[in-house]
Coordinates of C-alpha atoms (C1' of nucleotides) in Angstrom, one line a residue:
Chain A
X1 CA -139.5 -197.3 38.8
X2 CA -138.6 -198.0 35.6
X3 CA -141.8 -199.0 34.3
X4 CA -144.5 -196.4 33.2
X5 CA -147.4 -197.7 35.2
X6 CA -148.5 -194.7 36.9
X7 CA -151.9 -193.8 38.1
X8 CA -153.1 -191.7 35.3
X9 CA -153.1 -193.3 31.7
X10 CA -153.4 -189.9 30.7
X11 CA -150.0 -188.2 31.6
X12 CA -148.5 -186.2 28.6
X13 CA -150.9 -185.1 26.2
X14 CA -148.8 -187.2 23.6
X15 CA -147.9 -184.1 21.3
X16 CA -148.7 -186.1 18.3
X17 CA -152.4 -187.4 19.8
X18 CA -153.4 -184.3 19.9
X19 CA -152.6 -183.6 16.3
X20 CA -154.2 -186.7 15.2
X21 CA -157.5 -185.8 16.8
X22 CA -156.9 -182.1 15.5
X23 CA -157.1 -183.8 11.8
X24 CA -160.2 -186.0 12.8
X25 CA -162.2 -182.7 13.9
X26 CA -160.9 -181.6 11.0
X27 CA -162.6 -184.2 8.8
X28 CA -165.6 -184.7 11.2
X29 CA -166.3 -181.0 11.0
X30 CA -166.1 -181.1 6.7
X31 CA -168.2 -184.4 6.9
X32 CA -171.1 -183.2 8.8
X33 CA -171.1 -179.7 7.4
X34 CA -171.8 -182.2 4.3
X35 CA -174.1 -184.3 5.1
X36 CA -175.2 -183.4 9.0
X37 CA -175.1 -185.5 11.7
X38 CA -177.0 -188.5 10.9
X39 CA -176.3 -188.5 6.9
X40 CA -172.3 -188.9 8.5
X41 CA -171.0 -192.4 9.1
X42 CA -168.4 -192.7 11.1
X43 CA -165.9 -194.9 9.1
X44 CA -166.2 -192.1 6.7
X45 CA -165.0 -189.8 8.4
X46 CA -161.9 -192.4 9.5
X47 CA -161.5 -193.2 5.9
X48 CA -160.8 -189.7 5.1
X49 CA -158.2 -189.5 8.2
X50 CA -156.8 -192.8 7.2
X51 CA -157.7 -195.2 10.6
X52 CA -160.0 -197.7 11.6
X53 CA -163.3 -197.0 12.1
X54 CA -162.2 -198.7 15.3
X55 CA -159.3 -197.2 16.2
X56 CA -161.2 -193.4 15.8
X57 CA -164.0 -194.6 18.5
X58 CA -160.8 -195.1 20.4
X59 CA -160.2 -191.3 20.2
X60 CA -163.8 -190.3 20.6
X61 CA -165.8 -193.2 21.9
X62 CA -168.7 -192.2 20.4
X63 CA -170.3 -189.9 17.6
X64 CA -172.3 -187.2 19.9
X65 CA -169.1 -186.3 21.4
X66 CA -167.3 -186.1 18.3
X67 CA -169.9 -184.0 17.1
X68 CA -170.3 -181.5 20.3
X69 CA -166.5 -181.5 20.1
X70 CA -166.9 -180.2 16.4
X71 CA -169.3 -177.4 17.6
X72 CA -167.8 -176.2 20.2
X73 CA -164.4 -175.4 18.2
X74 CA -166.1 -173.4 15.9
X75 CA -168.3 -171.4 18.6
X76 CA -165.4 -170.5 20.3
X77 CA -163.8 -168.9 17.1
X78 CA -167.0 -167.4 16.7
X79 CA -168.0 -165.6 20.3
X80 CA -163.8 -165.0 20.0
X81 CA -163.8 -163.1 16.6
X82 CA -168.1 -161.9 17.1
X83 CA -167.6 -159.8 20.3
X84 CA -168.8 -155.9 19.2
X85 CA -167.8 -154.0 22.0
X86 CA -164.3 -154.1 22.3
X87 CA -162.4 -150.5 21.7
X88 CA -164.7 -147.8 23.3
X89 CA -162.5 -145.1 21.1
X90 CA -163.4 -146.5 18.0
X91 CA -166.7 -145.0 16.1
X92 CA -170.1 -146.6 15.2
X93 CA -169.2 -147.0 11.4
X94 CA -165.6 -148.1 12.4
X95 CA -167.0 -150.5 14.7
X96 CA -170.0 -151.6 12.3
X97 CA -167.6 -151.6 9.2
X98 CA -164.7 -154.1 11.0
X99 CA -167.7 -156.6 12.1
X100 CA -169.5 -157.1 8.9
X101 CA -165.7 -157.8 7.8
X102 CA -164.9 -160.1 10.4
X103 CA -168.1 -162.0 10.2
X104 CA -167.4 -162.5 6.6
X105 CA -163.7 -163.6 7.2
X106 CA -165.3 -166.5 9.0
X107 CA -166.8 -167.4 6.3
X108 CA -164.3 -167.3 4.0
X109 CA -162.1 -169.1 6.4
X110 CA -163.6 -171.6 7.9
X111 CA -167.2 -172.3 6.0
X112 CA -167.5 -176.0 6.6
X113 CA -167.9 -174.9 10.7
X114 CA -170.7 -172.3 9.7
X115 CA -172.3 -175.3 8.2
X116 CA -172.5 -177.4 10.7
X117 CA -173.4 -174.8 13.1
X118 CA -176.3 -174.1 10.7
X119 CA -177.6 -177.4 10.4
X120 CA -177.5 -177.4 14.2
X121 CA -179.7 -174.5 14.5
X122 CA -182.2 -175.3 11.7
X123 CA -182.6 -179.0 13.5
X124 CA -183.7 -176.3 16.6
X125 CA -180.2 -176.9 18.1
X126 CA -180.8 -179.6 20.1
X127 CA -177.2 -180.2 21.7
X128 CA -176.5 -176.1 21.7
X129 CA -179.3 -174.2 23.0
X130 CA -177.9 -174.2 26.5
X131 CA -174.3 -173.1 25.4
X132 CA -176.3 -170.2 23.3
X133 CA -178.0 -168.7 26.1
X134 CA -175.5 -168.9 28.7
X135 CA -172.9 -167.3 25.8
X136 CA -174.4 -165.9 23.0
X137 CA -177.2 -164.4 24.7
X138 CA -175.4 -161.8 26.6
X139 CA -172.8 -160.9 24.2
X140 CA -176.0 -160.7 22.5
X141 CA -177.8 -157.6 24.7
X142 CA -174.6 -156.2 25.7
X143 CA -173.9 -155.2 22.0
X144 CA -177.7 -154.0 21.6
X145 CA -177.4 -151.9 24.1
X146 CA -174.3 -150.2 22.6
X147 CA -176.4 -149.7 19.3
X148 CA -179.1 -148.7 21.2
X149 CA -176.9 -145.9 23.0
X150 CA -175.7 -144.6 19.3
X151 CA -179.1 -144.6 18.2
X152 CA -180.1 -142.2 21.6
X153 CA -177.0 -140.1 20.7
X154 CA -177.8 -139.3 17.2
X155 CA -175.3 -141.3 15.2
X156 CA -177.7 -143.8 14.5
X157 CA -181.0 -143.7 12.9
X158 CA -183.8 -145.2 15.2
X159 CA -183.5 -148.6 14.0
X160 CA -184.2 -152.1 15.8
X161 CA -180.8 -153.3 17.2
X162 CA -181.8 -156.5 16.9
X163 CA -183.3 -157.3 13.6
X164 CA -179.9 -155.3 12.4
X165 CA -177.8 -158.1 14.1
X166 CA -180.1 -160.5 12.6
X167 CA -179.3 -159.6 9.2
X168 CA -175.5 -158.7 9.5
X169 CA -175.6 -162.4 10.8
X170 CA -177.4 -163.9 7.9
X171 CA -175.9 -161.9 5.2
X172 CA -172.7 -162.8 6.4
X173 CA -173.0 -166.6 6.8
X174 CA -175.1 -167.1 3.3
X175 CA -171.3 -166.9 1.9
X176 CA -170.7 -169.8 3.6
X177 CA -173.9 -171.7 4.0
X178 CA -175.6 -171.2 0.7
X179 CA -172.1 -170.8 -1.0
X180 CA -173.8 -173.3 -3.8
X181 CA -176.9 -171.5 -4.8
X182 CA -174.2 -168.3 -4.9
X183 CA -171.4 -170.3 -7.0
X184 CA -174.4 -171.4 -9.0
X185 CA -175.9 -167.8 -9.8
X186 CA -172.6 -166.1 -10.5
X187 CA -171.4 -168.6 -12.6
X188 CA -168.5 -169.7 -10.4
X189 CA -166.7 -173.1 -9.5
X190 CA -165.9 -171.8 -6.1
X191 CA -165.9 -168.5 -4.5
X192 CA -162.6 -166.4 -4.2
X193 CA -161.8 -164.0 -2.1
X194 CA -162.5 -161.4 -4.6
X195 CA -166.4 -162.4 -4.1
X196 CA -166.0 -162.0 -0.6
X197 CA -164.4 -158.4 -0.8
X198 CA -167.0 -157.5 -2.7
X199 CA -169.7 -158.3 -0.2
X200 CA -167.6 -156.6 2.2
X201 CA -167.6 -153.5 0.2
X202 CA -171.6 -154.1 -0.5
X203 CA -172.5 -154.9 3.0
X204 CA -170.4 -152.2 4.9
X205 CA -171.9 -149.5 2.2
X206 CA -175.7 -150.6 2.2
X207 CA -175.6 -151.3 6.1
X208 CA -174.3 -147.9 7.0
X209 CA -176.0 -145.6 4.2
X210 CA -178.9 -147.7 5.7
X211 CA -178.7 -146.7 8.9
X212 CA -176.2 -144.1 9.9
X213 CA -177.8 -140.8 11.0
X214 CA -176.7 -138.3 8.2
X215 CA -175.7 -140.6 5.4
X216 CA -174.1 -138.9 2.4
Chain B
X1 CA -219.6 -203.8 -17.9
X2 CA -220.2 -203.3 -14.5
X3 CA -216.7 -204.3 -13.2
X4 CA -214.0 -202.0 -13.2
X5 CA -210.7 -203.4 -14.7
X6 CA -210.4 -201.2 -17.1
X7 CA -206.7 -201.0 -18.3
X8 CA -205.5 -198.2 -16.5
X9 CA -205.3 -198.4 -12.4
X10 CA -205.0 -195.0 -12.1
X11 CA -208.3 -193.9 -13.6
X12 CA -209.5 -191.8 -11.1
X13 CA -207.1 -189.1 -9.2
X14 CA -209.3 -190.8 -6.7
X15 CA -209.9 -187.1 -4.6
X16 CA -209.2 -189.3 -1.2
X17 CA -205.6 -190.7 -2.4
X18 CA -205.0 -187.2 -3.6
X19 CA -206.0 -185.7 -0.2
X20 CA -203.7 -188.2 1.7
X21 CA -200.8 -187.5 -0.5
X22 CA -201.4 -183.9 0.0
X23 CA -201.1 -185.0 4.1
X24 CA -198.3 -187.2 3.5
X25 CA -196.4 -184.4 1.6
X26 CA -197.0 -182.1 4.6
X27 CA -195.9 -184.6 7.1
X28 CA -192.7 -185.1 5.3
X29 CA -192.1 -181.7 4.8
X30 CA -192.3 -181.2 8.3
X31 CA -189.5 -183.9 9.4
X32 CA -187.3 -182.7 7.2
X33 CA -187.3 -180.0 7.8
X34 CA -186.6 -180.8 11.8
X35 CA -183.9 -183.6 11.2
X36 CA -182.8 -183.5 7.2
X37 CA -182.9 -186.1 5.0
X38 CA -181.0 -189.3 5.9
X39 CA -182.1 -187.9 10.0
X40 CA -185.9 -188.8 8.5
X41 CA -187.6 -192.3 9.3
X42 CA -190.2 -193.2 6.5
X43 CA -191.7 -194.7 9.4
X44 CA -191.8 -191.4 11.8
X45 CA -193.2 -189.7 8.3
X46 CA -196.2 -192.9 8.3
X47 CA -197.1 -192.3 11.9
X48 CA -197.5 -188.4 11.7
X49 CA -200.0 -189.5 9.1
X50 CA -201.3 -192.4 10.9
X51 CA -200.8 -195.3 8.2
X52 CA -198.4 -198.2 8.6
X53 CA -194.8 -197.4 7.0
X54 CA -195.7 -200.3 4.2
X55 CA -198.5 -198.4 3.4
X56 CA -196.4 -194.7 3.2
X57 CA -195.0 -196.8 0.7
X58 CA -197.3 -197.8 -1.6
X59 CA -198.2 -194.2 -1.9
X60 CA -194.1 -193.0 -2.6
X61 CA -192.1 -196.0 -3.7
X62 CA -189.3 -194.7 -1.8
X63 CA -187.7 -192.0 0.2
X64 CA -186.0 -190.0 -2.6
X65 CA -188.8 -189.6 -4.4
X66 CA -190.6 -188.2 -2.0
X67 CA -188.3 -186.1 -0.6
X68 CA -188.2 -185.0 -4.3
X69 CA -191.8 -184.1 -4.4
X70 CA -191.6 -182.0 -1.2
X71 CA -188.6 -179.8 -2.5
X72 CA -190.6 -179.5 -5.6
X73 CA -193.6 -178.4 -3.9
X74 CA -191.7 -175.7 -2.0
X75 CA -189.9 -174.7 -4.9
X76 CA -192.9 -174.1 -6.9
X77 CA -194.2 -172.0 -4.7
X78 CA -191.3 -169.6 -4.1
X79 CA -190.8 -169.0 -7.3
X80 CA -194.2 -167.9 -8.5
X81 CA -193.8 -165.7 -5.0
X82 CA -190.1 -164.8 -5.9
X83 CA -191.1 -163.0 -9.3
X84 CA -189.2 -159.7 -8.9
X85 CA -190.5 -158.2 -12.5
X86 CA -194.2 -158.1 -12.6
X87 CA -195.8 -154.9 -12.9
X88 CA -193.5 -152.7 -15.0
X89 CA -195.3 -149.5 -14.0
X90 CA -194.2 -149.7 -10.6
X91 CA -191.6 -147.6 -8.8
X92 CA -188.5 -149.5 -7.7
X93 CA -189.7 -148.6 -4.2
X94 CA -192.6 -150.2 -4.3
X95 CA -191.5 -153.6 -6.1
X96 CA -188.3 -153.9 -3.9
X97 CA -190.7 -153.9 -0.5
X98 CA -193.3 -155.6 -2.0
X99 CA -190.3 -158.5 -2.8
X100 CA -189.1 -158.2 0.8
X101 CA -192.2 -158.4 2.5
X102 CA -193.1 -161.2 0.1
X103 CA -190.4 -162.9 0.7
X104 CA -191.2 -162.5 4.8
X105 CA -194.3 -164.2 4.1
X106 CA -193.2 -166.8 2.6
X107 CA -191.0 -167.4 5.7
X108 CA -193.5 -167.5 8.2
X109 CA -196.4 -168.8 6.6
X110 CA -193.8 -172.2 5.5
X111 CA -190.9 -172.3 7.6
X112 CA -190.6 -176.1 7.0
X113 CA -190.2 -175.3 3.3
X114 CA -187.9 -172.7 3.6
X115 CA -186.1 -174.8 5.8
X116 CA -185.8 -178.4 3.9
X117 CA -184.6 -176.3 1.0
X118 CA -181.5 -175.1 3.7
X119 CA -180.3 -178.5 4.1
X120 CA -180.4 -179.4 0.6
X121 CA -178.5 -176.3 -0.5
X122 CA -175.8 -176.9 2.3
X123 CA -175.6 -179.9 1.3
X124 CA -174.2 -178.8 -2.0
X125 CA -178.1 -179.2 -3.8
X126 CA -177.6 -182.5 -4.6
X127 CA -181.2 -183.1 -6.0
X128 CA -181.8 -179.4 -6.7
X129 CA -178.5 -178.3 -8.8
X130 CA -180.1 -178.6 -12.6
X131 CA -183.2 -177.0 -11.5
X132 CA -181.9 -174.4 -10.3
X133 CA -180.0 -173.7 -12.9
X134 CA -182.9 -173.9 -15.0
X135 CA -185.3 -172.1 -13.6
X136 CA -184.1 -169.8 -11.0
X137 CA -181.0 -168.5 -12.2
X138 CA -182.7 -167.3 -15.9
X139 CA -185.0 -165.1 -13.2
X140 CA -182.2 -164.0 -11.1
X141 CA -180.3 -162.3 -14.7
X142 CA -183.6 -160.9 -15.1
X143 CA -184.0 -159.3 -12.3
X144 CA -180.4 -158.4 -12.0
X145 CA -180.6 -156.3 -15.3
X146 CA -183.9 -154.6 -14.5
X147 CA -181.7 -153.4 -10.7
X148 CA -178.8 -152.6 -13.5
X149 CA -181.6 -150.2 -15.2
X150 CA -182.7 -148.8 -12.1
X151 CA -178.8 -147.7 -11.3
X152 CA -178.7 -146.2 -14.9
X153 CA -181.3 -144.3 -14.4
X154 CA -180.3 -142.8 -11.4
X155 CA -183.0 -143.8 -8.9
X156 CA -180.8 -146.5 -7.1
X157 CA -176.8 -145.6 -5.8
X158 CA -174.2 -147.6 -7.6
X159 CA -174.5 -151.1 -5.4
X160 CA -174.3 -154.8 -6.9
X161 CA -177.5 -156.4 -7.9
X162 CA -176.2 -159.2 -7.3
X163 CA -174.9 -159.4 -3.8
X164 CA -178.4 -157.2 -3.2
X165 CA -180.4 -160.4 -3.9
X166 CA -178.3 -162.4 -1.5
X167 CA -178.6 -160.3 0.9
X168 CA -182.2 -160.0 0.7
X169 CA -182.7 -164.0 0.7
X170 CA -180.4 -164.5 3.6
X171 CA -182.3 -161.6 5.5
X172 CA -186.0 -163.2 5.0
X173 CA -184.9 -166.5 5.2
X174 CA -183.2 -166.1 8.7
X175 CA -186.4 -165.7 10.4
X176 CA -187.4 -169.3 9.3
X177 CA -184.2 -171.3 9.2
X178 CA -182.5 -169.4 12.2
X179 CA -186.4 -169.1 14.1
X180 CA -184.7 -171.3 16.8
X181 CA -181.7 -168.6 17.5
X182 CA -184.2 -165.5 16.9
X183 CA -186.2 -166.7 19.7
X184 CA -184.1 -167.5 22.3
X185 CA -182.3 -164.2 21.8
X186 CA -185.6 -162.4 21.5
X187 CA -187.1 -164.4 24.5
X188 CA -190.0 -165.8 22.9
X189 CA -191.4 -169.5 23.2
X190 CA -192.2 -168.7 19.4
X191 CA -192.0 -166.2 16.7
X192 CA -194.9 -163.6 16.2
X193 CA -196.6 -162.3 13.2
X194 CA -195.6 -158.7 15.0
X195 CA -191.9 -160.3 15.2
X196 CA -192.2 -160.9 11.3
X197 CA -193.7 -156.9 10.7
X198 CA -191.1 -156.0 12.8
X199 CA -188.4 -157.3 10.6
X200 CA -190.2 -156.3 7.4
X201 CA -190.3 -152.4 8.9
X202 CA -186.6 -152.6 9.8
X203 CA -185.2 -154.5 6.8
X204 CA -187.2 -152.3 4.0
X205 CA -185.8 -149.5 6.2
X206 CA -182.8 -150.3 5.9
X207 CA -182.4 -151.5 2.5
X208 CA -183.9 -148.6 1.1
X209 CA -182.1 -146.2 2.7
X210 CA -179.0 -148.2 1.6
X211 CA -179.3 -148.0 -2.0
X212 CA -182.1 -145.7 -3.0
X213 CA -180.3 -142.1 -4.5
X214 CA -181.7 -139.7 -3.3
X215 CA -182.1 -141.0 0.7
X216 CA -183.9 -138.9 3.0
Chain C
dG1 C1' -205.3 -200.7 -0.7
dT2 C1' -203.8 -202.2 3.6
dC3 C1' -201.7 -205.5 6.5
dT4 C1' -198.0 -209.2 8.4
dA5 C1' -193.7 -211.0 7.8
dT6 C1' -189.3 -210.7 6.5
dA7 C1' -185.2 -209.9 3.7
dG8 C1' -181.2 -207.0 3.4
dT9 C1' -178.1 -203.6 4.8
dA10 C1' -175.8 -199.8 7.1
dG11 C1' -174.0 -198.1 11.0
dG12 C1' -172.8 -197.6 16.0
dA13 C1' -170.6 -199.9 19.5
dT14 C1' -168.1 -203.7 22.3
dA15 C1' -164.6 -207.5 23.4
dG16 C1' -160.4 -209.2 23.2
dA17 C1' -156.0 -210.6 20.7
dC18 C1' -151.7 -208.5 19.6
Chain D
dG1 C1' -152.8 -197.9 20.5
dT2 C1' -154.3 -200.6 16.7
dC3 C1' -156.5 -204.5 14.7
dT4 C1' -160.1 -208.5 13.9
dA5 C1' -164.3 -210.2 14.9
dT6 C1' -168.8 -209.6 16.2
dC7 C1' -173.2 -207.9 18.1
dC8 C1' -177.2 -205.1 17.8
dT9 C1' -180.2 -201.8 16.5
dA10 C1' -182.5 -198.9 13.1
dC11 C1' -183.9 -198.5 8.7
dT12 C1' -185.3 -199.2 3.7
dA13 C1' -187.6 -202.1 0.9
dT14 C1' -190.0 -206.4 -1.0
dA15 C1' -193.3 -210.5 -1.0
dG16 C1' -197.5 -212.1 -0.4
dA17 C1' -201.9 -212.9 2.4
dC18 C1' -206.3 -210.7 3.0

DNA sequence: GTCTATAGTAGGATAGAC
DNA sequence: GTCTATCCTACTATAGAC
């Protein structure tokens, strides 16, 4: 048997397919964090890979998938690096301090997939809400409750666990969202990773004198 | 002379044409908002206002401009709203909830603004770079000096104005951009003017405690 | 001012040769 | 796997009757 017609097309996973279709998310995820979905043609995002309109619906036979495919990388990175509760030694600020800092290394690193994830949720995330509540959402209460059990111990001030995520969350991702207003108002080409440290350092500080019991 | 033709067409702001602009502008802003710019039919715009899409047009010549007109509205509004420096008797206290809780408002009373606006500055502000540049950054500097003063004088802790602001927009904004996320995490069909005062208590809460001196 | 008809175009997707 | 050719739909916009 000499020839290669065996049952499934699909036998090796053609080591150098799966780094082409790792550089068209790549460009699919900077093209819609650009324009969204529907301001994203598809030969522009093969132009910028260098194929065939064509040939890339022969990698992803159509736009939607392309696009959930796009999502879903960067959710994973995100539910990945965005879980709270993970060392049960560590301390409130310690925890607190190294997720404001992670959060904010996501956006340093990889702001084109906090854009698209944010036009996905201000467009009422049609294709995600599902994948949010089955994953997000208990991640979610799992780390309220933790803050919620500081809080009852006396580290924390009474404060609402939530609307405290909410804001880590959205003063984390502005970096990367709205870097343009920000560039804009500092007088900056393009963020460095200066700017970013010195959110850190602004965040962490404000957040915890903000709410830790018996701030200095 | 009893007939009309008088030279110019537009004589009369004609109150009806103005009031049907007014409801085209709000239909607009609404789509948008929902599915962005290039995601936006003329024609779904015409039947939310129940007139033909020809006719949309004889009223906004084409999309861009009206698109234009509804990110100017929005704009307008927000920054007679976003005023940081007004009463120069007041105690930083005061103006930096009053700012926040404006700034809330804003967010729940146009959502659809706040959320048009998003798009356009992921998208890198295409339309809305020079006026930005001209009008909001000259009250951002202001506003950053008068926070400067406040530090000087000892009333606020040594944080960055700047990254104070950001953190501030991000916050308020969230709850109209994000409303989709806040609610499924929150469990609510749809946010609350109690979920909105709820934020406002935590978020001048937290911010004051942050960065005023002398912290309780 | 409002409508019908239609031009013009962009973009997603399929069929089939190689 | 990649290319050429082609179809089809959705959309912006214009021309002209009423």
């Amino acid at each position: 048997m000499s020839t290669r017609k065996t049952g499934a097309s699909q036998r090796k996973p053609n080591a150098s397919r799966v780094q082409l279709e790792a550089r068209i998310i790549s460009a699919a995820e900077k093209a819609f964090a650009l324009t969204g979905y529907s301001g994203t043609a598809m030969e522009t995002i093969a132009e910028a890979v260098g194929i065939s309109k064509q040939n890339l619906i022969y990698y992803f036979p159509n736009k939607e998938t392309l696009y959930r495919r796009v999502l879903r990388k960067t959710l994973d990175m995100w539910l990945e690096k965005m879980a709270f509760t993970e060392d049960p030694d560590a301390s409130a600020t310690d925890i607190i301090t190294h997720y404001i800092r992670g959060k904010l290394e996501l956006s340093y690193e990889n702001p084109d997939g906090s854009r698209v994830f944010a036009h996905e949720l201000i467009n009422g995330a049609p294709v995600l809400k599902d994948y949010l509540i089955s994953h997000l959402k208990p991640q979610f209460e799992k780390d309220v409750a933790l803050v919620r059990q500081w809080t009852s111990a006396g580290v924390l001030r009474d404060v609402s666990p939530e609307h405290l995520f909410f804001t880590i969350w959205a003063a984390t991702q502005t970096y990367a969202d709205f870097a343009t207003q920000i560039q804009l108002l500092l007088g900056k080409k393009k963020l460095q990773k200066k700017d970013f440290e010195d959110a850190a350092l602004f965040l962490t500080d404000m957040v915890l004198h903000g709410i830790v019991a018996n701030s200095p």
